[in-house]
Short mmCIF file of C-alpha atoms in Angstrom, two decimals:
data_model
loop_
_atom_site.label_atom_id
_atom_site.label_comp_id
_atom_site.label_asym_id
_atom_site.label_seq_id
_atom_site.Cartn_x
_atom_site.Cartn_y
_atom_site.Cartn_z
CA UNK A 1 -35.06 -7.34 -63.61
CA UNK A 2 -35.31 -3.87 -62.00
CA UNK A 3 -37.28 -5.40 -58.70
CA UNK A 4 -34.45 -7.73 -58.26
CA UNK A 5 -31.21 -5.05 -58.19
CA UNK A 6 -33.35 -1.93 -56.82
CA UNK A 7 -32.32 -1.08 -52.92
CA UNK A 8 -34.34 1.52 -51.17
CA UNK A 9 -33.64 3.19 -47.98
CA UNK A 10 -37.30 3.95 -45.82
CA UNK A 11 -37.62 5.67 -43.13
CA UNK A 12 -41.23 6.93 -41.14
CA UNK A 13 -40.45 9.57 -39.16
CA UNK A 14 -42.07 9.13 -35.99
CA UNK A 15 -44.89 7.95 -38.26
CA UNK A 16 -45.38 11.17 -39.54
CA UNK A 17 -43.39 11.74 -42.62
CA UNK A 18 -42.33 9.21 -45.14
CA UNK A 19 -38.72 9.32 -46.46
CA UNK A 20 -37.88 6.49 -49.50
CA UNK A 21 -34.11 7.27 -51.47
CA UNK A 22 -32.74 5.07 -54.09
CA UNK A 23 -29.32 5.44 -55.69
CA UNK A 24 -30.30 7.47 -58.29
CA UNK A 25 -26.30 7.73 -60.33
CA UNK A 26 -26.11 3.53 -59.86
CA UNK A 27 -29.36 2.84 -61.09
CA UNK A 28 -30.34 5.33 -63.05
CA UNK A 29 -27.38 6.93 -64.78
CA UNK A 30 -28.95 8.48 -67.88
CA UNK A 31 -32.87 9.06 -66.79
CA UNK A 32 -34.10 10.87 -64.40
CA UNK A 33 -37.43 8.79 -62.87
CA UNK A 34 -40.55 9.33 -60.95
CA UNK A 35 -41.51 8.15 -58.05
CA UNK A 36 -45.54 7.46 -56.89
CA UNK A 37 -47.24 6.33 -53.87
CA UNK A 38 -50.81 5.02 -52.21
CA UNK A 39 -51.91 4.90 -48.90
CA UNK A 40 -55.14 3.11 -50.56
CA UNK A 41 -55.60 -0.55 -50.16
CA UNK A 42 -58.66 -0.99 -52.33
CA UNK A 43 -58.85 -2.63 -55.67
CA UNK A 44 -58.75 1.21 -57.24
CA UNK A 45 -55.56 2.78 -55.80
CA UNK A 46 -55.14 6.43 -56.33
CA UNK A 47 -51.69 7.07 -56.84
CA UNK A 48 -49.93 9.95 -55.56
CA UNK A 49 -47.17 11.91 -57.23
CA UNK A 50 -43.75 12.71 -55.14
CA UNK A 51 -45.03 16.12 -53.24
CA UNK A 52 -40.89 16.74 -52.57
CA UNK A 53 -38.10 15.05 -54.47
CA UNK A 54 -34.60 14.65 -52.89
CA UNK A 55 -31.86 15.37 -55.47
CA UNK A 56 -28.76 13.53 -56.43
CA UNK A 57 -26.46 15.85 -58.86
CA UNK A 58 -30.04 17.06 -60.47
CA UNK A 59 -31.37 13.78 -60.33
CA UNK A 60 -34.03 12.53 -58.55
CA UNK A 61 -32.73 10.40 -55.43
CA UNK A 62 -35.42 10.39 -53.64
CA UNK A 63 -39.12 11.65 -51.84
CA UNK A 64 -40.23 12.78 -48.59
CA UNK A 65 -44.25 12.50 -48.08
CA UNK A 66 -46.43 12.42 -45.49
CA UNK A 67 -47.89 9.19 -43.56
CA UNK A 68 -51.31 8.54 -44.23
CA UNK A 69 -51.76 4.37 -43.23
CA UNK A 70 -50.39 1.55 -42.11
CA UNK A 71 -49.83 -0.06 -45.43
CA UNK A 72 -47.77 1.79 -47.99
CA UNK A 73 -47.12 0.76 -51.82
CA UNK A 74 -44.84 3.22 -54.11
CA UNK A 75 -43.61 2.72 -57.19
CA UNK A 76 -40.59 4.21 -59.62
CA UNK A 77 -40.78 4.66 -63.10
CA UNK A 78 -39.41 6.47 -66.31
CA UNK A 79 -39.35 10.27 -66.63
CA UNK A 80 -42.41 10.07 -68.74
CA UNK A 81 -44.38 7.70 -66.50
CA UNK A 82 -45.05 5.51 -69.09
CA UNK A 83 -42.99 2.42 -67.74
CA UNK A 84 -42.78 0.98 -64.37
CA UNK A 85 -38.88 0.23 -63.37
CA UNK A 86 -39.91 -0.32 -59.54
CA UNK A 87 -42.69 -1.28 -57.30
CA UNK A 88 -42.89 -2.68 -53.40
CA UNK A 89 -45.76 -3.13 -51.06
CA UNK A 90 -44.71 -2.43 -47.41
CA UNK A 91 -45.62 -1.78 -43.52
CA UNK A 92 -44.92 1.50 -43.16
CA UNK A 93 -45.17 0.90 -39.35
CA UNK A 94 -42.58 -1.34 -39.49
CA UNK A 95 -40.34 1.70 -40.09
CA UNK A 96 -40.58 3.83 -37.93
CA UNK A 97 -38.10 5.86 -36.70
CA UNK A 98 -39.01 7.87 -33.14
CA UNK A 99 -38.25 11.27 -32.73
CA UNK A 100 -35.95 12.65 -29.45
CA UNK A 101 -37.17 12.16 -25.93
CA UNK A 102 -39.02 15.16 -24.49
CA UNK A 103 -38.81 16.66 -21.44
CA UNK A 104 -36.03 14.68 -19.84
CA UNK A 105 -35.22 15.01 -15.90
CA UNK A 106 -32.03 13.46 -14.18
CA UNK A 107 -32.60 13.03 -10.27
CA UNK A 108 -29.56 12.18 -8.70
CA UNK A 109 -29.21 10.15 -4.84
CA UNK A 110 -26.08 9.75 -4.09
CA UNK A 111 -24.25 7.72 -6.54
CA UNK A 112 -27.31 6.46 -8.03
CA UNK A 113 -29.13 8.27 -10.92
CA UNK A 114 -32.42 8.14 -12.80
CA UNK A 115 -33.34 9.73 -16.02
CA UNK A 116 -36.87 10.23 -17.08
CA UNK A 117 -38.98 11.64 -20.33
CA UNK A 118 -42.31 12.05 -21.15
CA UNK A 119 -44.24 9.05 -22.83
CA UNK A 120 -44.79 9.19 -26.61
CA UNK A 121 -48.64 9.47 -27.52
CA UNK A 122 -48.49 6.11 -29.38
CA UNK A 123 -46.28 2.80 -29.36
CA UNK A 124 -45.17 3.05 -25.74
CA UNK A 125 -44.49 -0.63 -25.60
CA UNK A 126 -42.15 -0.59 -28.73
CA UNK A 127 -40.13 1.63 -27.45
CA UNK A 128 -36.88 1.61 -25.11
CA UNK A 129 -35.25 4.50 -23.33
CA UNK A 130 -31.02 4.29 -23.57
CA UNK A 131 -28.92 5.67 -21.34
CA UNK A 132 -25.60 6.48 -21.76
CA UNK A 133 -22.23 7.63 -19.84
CA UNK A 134 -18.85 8.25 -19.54
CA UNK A 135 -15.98 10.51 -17.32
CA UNK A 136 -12.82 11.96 -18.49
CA UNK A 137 -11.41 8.63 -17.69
CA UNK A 138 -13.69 6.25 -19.83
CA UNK A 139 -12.57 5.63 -23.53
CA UNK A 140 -15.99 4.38 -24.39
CA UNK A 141 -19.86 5.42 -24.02
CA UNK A 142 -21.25 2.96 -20.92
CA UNK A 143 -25.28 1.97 -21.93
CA UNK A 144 -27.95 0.88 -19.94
CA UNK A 145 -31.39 0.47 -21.36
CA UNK A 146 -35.18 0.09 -19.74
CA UNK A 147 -38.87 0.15 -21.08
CA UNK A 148 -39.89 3.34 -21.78
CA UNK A 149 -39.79 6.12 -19.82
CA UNK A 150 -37.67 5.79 -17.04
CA UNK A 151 -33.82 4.66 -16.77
CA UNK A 152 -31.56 4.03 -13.65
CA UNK A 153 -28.07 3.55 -12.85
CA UNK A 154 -25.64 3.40 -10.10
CA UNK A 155 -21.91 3.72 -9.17
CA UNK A 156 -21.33 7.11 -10.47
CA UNK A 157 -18.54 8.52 -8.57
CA UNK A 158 -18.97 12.20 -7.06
CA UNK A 159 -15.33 13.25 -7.48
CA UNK A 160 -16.35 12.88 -11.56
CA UNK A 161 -18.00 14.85 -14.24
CA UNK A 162 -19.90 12.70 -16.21
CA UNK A 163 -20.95 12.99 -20.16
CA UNK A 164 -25.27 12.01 -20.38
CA UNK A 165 -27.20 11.60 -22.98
CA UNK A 166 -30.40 9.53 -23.74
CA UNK A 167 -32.50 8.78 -26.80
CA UNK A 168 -35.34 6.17 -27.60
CA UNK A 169 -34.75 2.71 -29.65
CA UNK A 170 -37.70 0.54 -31.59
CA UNK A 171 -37.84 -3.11 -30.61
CA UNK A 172 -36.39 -5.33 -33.14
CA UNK A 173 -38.13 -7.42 -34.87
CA UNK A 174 -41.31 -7.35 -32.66
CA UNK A 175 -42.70 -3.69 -33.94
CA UNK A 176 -39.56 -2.94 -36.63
CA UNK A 177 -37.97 -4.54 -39.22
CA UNK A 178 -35.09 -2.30 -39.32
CA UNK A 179 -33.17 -0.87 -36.08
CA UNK A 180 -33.79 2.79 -36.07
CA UNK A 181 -33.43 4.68 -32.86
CA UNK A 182 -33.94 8.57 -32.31
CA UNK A 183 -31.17 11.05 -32.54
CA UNK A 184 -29.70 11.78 -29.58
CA UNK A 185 -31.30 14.38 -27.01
CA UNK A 186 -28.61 16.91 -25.99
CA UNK A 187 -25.35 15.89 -24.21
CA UNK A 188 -25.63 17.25 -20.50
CA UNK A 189 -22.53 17.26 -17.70
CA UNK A 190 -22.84 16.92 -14.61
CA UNK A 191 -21.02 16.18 -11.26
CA UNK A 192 -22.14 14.76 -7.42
CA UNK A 193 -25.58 15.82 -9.09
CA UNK A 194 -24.72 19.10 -10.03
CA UNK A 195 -25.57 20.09 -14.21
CA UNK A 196 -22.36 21.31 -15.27
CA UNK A 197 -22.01 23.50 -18.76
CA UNK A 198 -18.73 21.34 -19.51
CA UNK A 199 -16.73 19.18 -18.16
CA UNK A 200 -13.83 20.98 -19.01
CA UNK A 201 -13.23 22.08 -15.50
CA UNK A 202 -12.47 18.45 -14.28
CA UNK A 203 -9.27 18.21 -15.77
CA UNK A 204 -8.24 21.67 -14.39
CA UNK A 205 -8.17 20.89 -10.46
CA UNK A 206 -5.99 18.04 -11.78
CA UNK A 207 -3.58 20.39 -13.92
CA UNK A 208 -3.65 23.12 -10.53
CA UNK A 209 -2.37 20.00 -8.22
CA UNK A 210 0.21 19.67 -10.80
CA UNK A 211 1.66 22.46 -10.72
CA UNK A 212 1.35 23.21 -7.05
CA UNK A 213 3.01 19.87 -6.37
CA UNK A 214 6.16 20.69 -9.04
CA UNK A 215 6.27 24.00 -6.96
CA UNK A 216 6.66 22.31 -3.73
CA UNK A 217 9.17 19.99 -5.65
CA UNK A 218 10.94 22.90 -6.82
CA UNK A 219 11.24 24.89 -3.71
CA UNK A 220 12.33 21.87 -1.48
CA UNK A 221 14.78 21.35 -4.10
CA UNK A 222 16.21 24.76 -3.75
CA UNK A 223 16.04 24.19 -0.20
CA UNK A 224 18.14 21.28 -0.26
CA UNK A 225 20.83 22.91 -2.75
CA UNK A 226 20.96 26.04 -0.48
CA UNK A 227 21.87 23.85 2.49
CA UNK A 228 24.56 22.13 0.95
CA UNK A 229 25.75 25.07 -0.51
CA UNK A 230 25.84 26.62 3.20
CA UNK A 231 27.68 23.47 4.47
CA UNK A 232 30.40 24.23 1.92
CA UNK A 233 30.45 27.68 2.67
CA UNK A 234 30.83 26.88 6.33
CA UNK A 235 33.32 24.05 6.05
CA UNK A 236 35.66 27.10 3.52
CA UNK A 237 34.93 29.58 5.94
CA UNK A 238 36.61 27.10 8.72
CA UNK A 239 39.57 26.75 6.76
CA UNK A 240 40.47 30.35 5.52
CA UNK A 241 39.21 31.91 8.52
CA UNK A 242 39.59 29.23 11.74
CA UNK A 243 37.71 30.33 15.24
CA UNK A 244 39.19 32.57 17.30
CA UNK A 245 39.17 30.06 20.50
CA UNK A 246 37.05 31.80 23.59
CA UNK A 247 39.36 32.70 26.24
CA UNK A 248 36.73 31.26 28.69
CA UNK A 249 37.59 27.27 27.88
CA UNK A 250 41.37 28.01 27.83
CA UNK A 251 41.47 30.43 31.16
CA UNK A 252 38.70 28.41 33.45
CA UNK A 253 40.07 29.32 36.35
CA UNK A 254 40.46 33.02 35.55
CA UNK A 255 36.66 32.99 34.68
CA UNK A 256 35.69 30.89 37.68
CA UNK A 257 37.84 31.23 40.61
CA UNK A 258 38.60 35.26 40.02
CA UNK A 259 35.42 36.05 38.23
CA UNK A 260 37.58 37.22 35.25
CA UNK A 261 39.61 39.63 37.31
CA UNK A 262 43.16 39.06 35.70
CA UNK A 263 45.18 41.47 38.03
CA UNK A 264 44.38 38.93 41.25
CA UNK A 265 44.65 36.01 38.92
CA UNK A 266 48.75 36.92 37.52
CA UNK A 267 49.50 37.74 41.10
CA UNK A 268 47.99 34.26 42.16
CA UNK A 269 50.02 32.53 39.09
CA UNK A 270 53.22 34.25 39.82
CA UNK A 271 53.63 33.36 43.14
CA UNK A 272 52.43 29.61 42.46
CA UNK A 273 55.15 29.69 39.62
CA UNK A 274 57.93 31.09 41.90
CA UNK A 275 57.00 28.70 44.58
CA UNK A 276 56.95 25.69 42.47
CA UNK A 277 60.49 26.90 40.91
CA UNK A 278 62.70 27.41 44.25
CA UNK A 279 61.29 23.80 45.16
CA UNK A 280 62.54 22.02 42.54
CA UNK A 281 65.83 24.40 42.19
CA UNK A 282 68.95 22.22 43.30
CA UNK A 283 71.10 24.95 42.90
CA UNK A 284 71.41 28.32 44.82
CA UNK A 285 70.14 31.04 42.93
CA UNK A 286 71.47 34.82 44.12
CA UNK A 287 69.85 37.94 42.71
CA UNK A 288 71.97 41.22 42.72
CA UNK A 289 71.24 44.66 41.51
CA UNK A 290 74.72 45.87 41.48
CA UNK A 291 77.46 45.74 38.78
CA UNK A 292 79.33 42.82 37.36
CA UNK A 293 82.12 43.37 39.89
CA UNK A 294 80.72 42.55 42.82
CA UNK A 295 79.04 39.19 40.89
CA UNK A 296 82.86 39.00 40.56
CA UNK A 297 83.75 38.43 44.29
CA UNK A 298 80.75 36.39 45.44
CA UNK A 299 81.83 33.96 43.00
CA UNK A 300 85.26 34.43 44.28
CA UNK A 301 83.83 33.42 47.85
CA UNK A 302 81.37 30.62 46.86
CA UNK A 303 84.48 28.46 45.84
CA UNK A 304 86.31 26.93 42.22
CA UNK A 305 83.09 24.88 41.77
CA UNK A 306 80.88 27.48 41.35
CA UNK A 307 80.15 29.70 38.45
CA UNK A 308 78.44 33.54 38.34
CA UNK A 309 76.21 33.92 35.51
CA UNK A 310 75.61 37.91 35.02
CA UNK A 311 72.47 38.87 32.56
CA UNK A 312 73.57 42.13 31.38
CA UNK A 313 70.08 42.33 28.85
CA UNK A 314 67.97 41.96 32.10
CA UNK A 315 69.89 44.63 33.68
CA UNK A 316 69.35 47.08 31.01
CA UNK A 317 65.61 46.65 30.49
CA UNK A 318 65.43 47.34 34.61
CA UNK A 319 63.32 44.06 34.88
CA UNK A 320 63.38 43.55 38.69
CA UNK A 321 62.10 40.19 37.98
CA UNK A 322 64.85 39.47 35.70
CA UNK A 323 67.95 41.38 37.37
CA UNK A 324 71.52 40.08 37.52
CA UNK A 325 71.31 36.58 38.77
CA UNK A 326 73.62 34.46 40.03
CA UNK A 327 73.49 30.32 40.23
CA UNK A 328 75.65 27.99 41.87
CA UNK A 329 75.57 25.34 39.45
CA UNK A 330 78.25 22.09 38.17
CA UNK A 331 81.18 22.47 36.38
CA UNK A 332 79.86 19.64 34.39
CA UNK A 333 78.65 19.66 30.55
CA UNK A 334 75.01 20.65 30.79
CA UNK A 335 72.25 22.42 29.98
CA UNK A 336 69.03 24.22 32.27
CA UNK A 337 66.70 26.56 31.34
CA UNK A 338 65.25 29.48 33.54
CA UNK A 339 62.88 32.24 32.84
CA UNK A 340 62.47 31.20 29.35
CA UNK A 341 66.61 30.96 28.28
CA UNK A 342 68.69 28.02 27.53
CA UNK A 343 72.08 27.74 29.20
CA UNK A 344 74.38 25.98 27.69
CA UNK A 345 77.22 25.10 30.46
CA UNK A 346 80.62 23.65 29.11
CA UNK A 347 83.38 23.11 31.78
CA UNK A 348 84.77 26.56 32.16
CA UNK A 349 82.29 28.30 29.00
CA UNK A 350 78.65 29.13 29.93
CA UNK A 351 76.72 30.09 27.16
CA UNK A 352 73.15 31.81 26.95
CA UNK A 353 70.39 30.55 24.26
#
């Protein structure tokens, strides 16, 4: 009944070493058994005794022995030998397990690469060489597998740092009966052909254009809030302080006809202003520069429908421009203006503003 629930675990290493395990606490829980095993395949076997046990909680889980033939046979019994619990006949070939791929080269042309190892010293044509890949920016390993010893790819992208690594599979069920494949050889980097020690520094050209682009960000936005802010300030500055207006828009002719001389240009404007006042004055206008008396007796002689008017403010101030003067005007209710006064004239009342 033992041959029928007994599961064993072989491995030959590279058909060199012979590894067999069993689960020692399942099957065994209260004896700790032997194990034996024959390379012989005559009618006389010499059995072997298990050189190296592999232990299980101090119990013998299994042995590691060296390949001698093609055709193995073991067998498992009690601690004393003296019963048999376990036997199988097997291929030890049909086990095998290769070791890591030596001397491997990567040659890169452009996007293409091709990796390369030296070939094993037996079972060439069991064996496959596997390739595999990835970036930063694959989730999962990409494969790609060829006879042994050469593998190729393309479409590797030079802007990328790629993860390699490569090991050697047994052909299944043409030379094994189980699917072993070697560890794998150590992970290289590498990017646009270039062996890398990580690929680490991919990422960090990405993380520099980050924050170079959220500085430029930044400062434009400070830009921006430092010209609105200046718009503000220019648009409160208006209304607090308003522009003193530039005498050279208001005075063109001062700038441009007297070439900003302003004694020529007041003489100039005076005289235009007199002359443009006695042509539109209806009334006759007499300038004294003697007392209020004699304004007295030229009204006297100008007739009852005339009327003096006598600036006694002009006289003190000793304007010569604005003396005593005298107009002939209506008796009638009205009102004229001259020199910058109101005159309010009633029939016999005439009254300054």
């Amino acid at each position: 009944g033992w041959e029928d629930t007994i599961s064993t675990t072989i491995i030959n290493f590279n058909n060199e070493k012979m590894q067999i395990t069993w689960a020692a606490r399942e099957l065994f829980p209260d004896e700790n058994v032997s194990f034996s095993y024959t390379f012989d395949e005559s009618k006389h076997k010499v059995w072997k005794l298990c050189p190296t046990y592999l232990l299980d909680q101090d119990y013998n889980s299994g042995c590691l022995f060296k390949t001698e033939g093609p055709t193995l046979a073991i067998s498992i019994r009690n601690s004393n030998g003296s019963e048999e619990l376990f036997s199988k006949r097997l291929k030890s070939e049909f086990y095998i397990k290769p070791n890591q791929p030596e001397n491997v080269t990567f040659f890169w042309k452009e996007d293409t690469v091709t990796v390369s190892c030296n070939k094993p010293e037996r079972a060439v044509k069991c064996l496959r060489l596997e390739l595999q890949y990835k970036s930063k920016f694959d989730k999962d390993w990409q494969s790609r597998i060829s006879k042994c010893c050469s593998v190729g790819e393309q479409g590797f992208d030079p802007r990328k740092c790629y993860s390699l690594r490569v090991r050697l599979k047994r052909l299944v069920p043409y030379c094994n009966v189980v699917n072993y494949s070697s560890d794998w050889e150590a992970e290289t980097f590498w990017m646009n052909g270039t062996l890398l020690d990580s690929c680490d520094g991919d990422i960090k050209p990405q993380s520099s254009t980050v924050i170079v682009l959220s500085c430029l960000l930044a400062v434009l936005l400070m830009i921006l809030t430092l010209l609105i802010l200046l718009c503000k300030w220019q648009r409160l500055q208006k209304s607090v302080m308003p522009a003193i207006p530039d005498p050279k828009y208001i005075f063109a002719d001062l700038f441009n006809d007297h070439n900003g001389n302003f004694q020529e240009w007041i003489d100039k404007t005076d005289c235009a202003t007199v002359q443009t006042k006695l042509e539109y004055e209806e009334p006759e206008c007499i300038v004294e520069a003697e007392s209020q008396q004699e304004d007295e007796k030229n009204s006297d002689k100008q007739g009852p429908q005339e009327k003096i008017f006598s600036f006694s403010r002009a006289a003190e101030n000793n304007d010569p421009k604005a003396a005593q003067i005298a107009c002939l005007m209506p008796t009638s209710n009205t009102i004229a203006s001259f020199a910058g006064f109101q005159i309010l004239m009633n029939d016999d009342m005439y009254v300054m503003l």
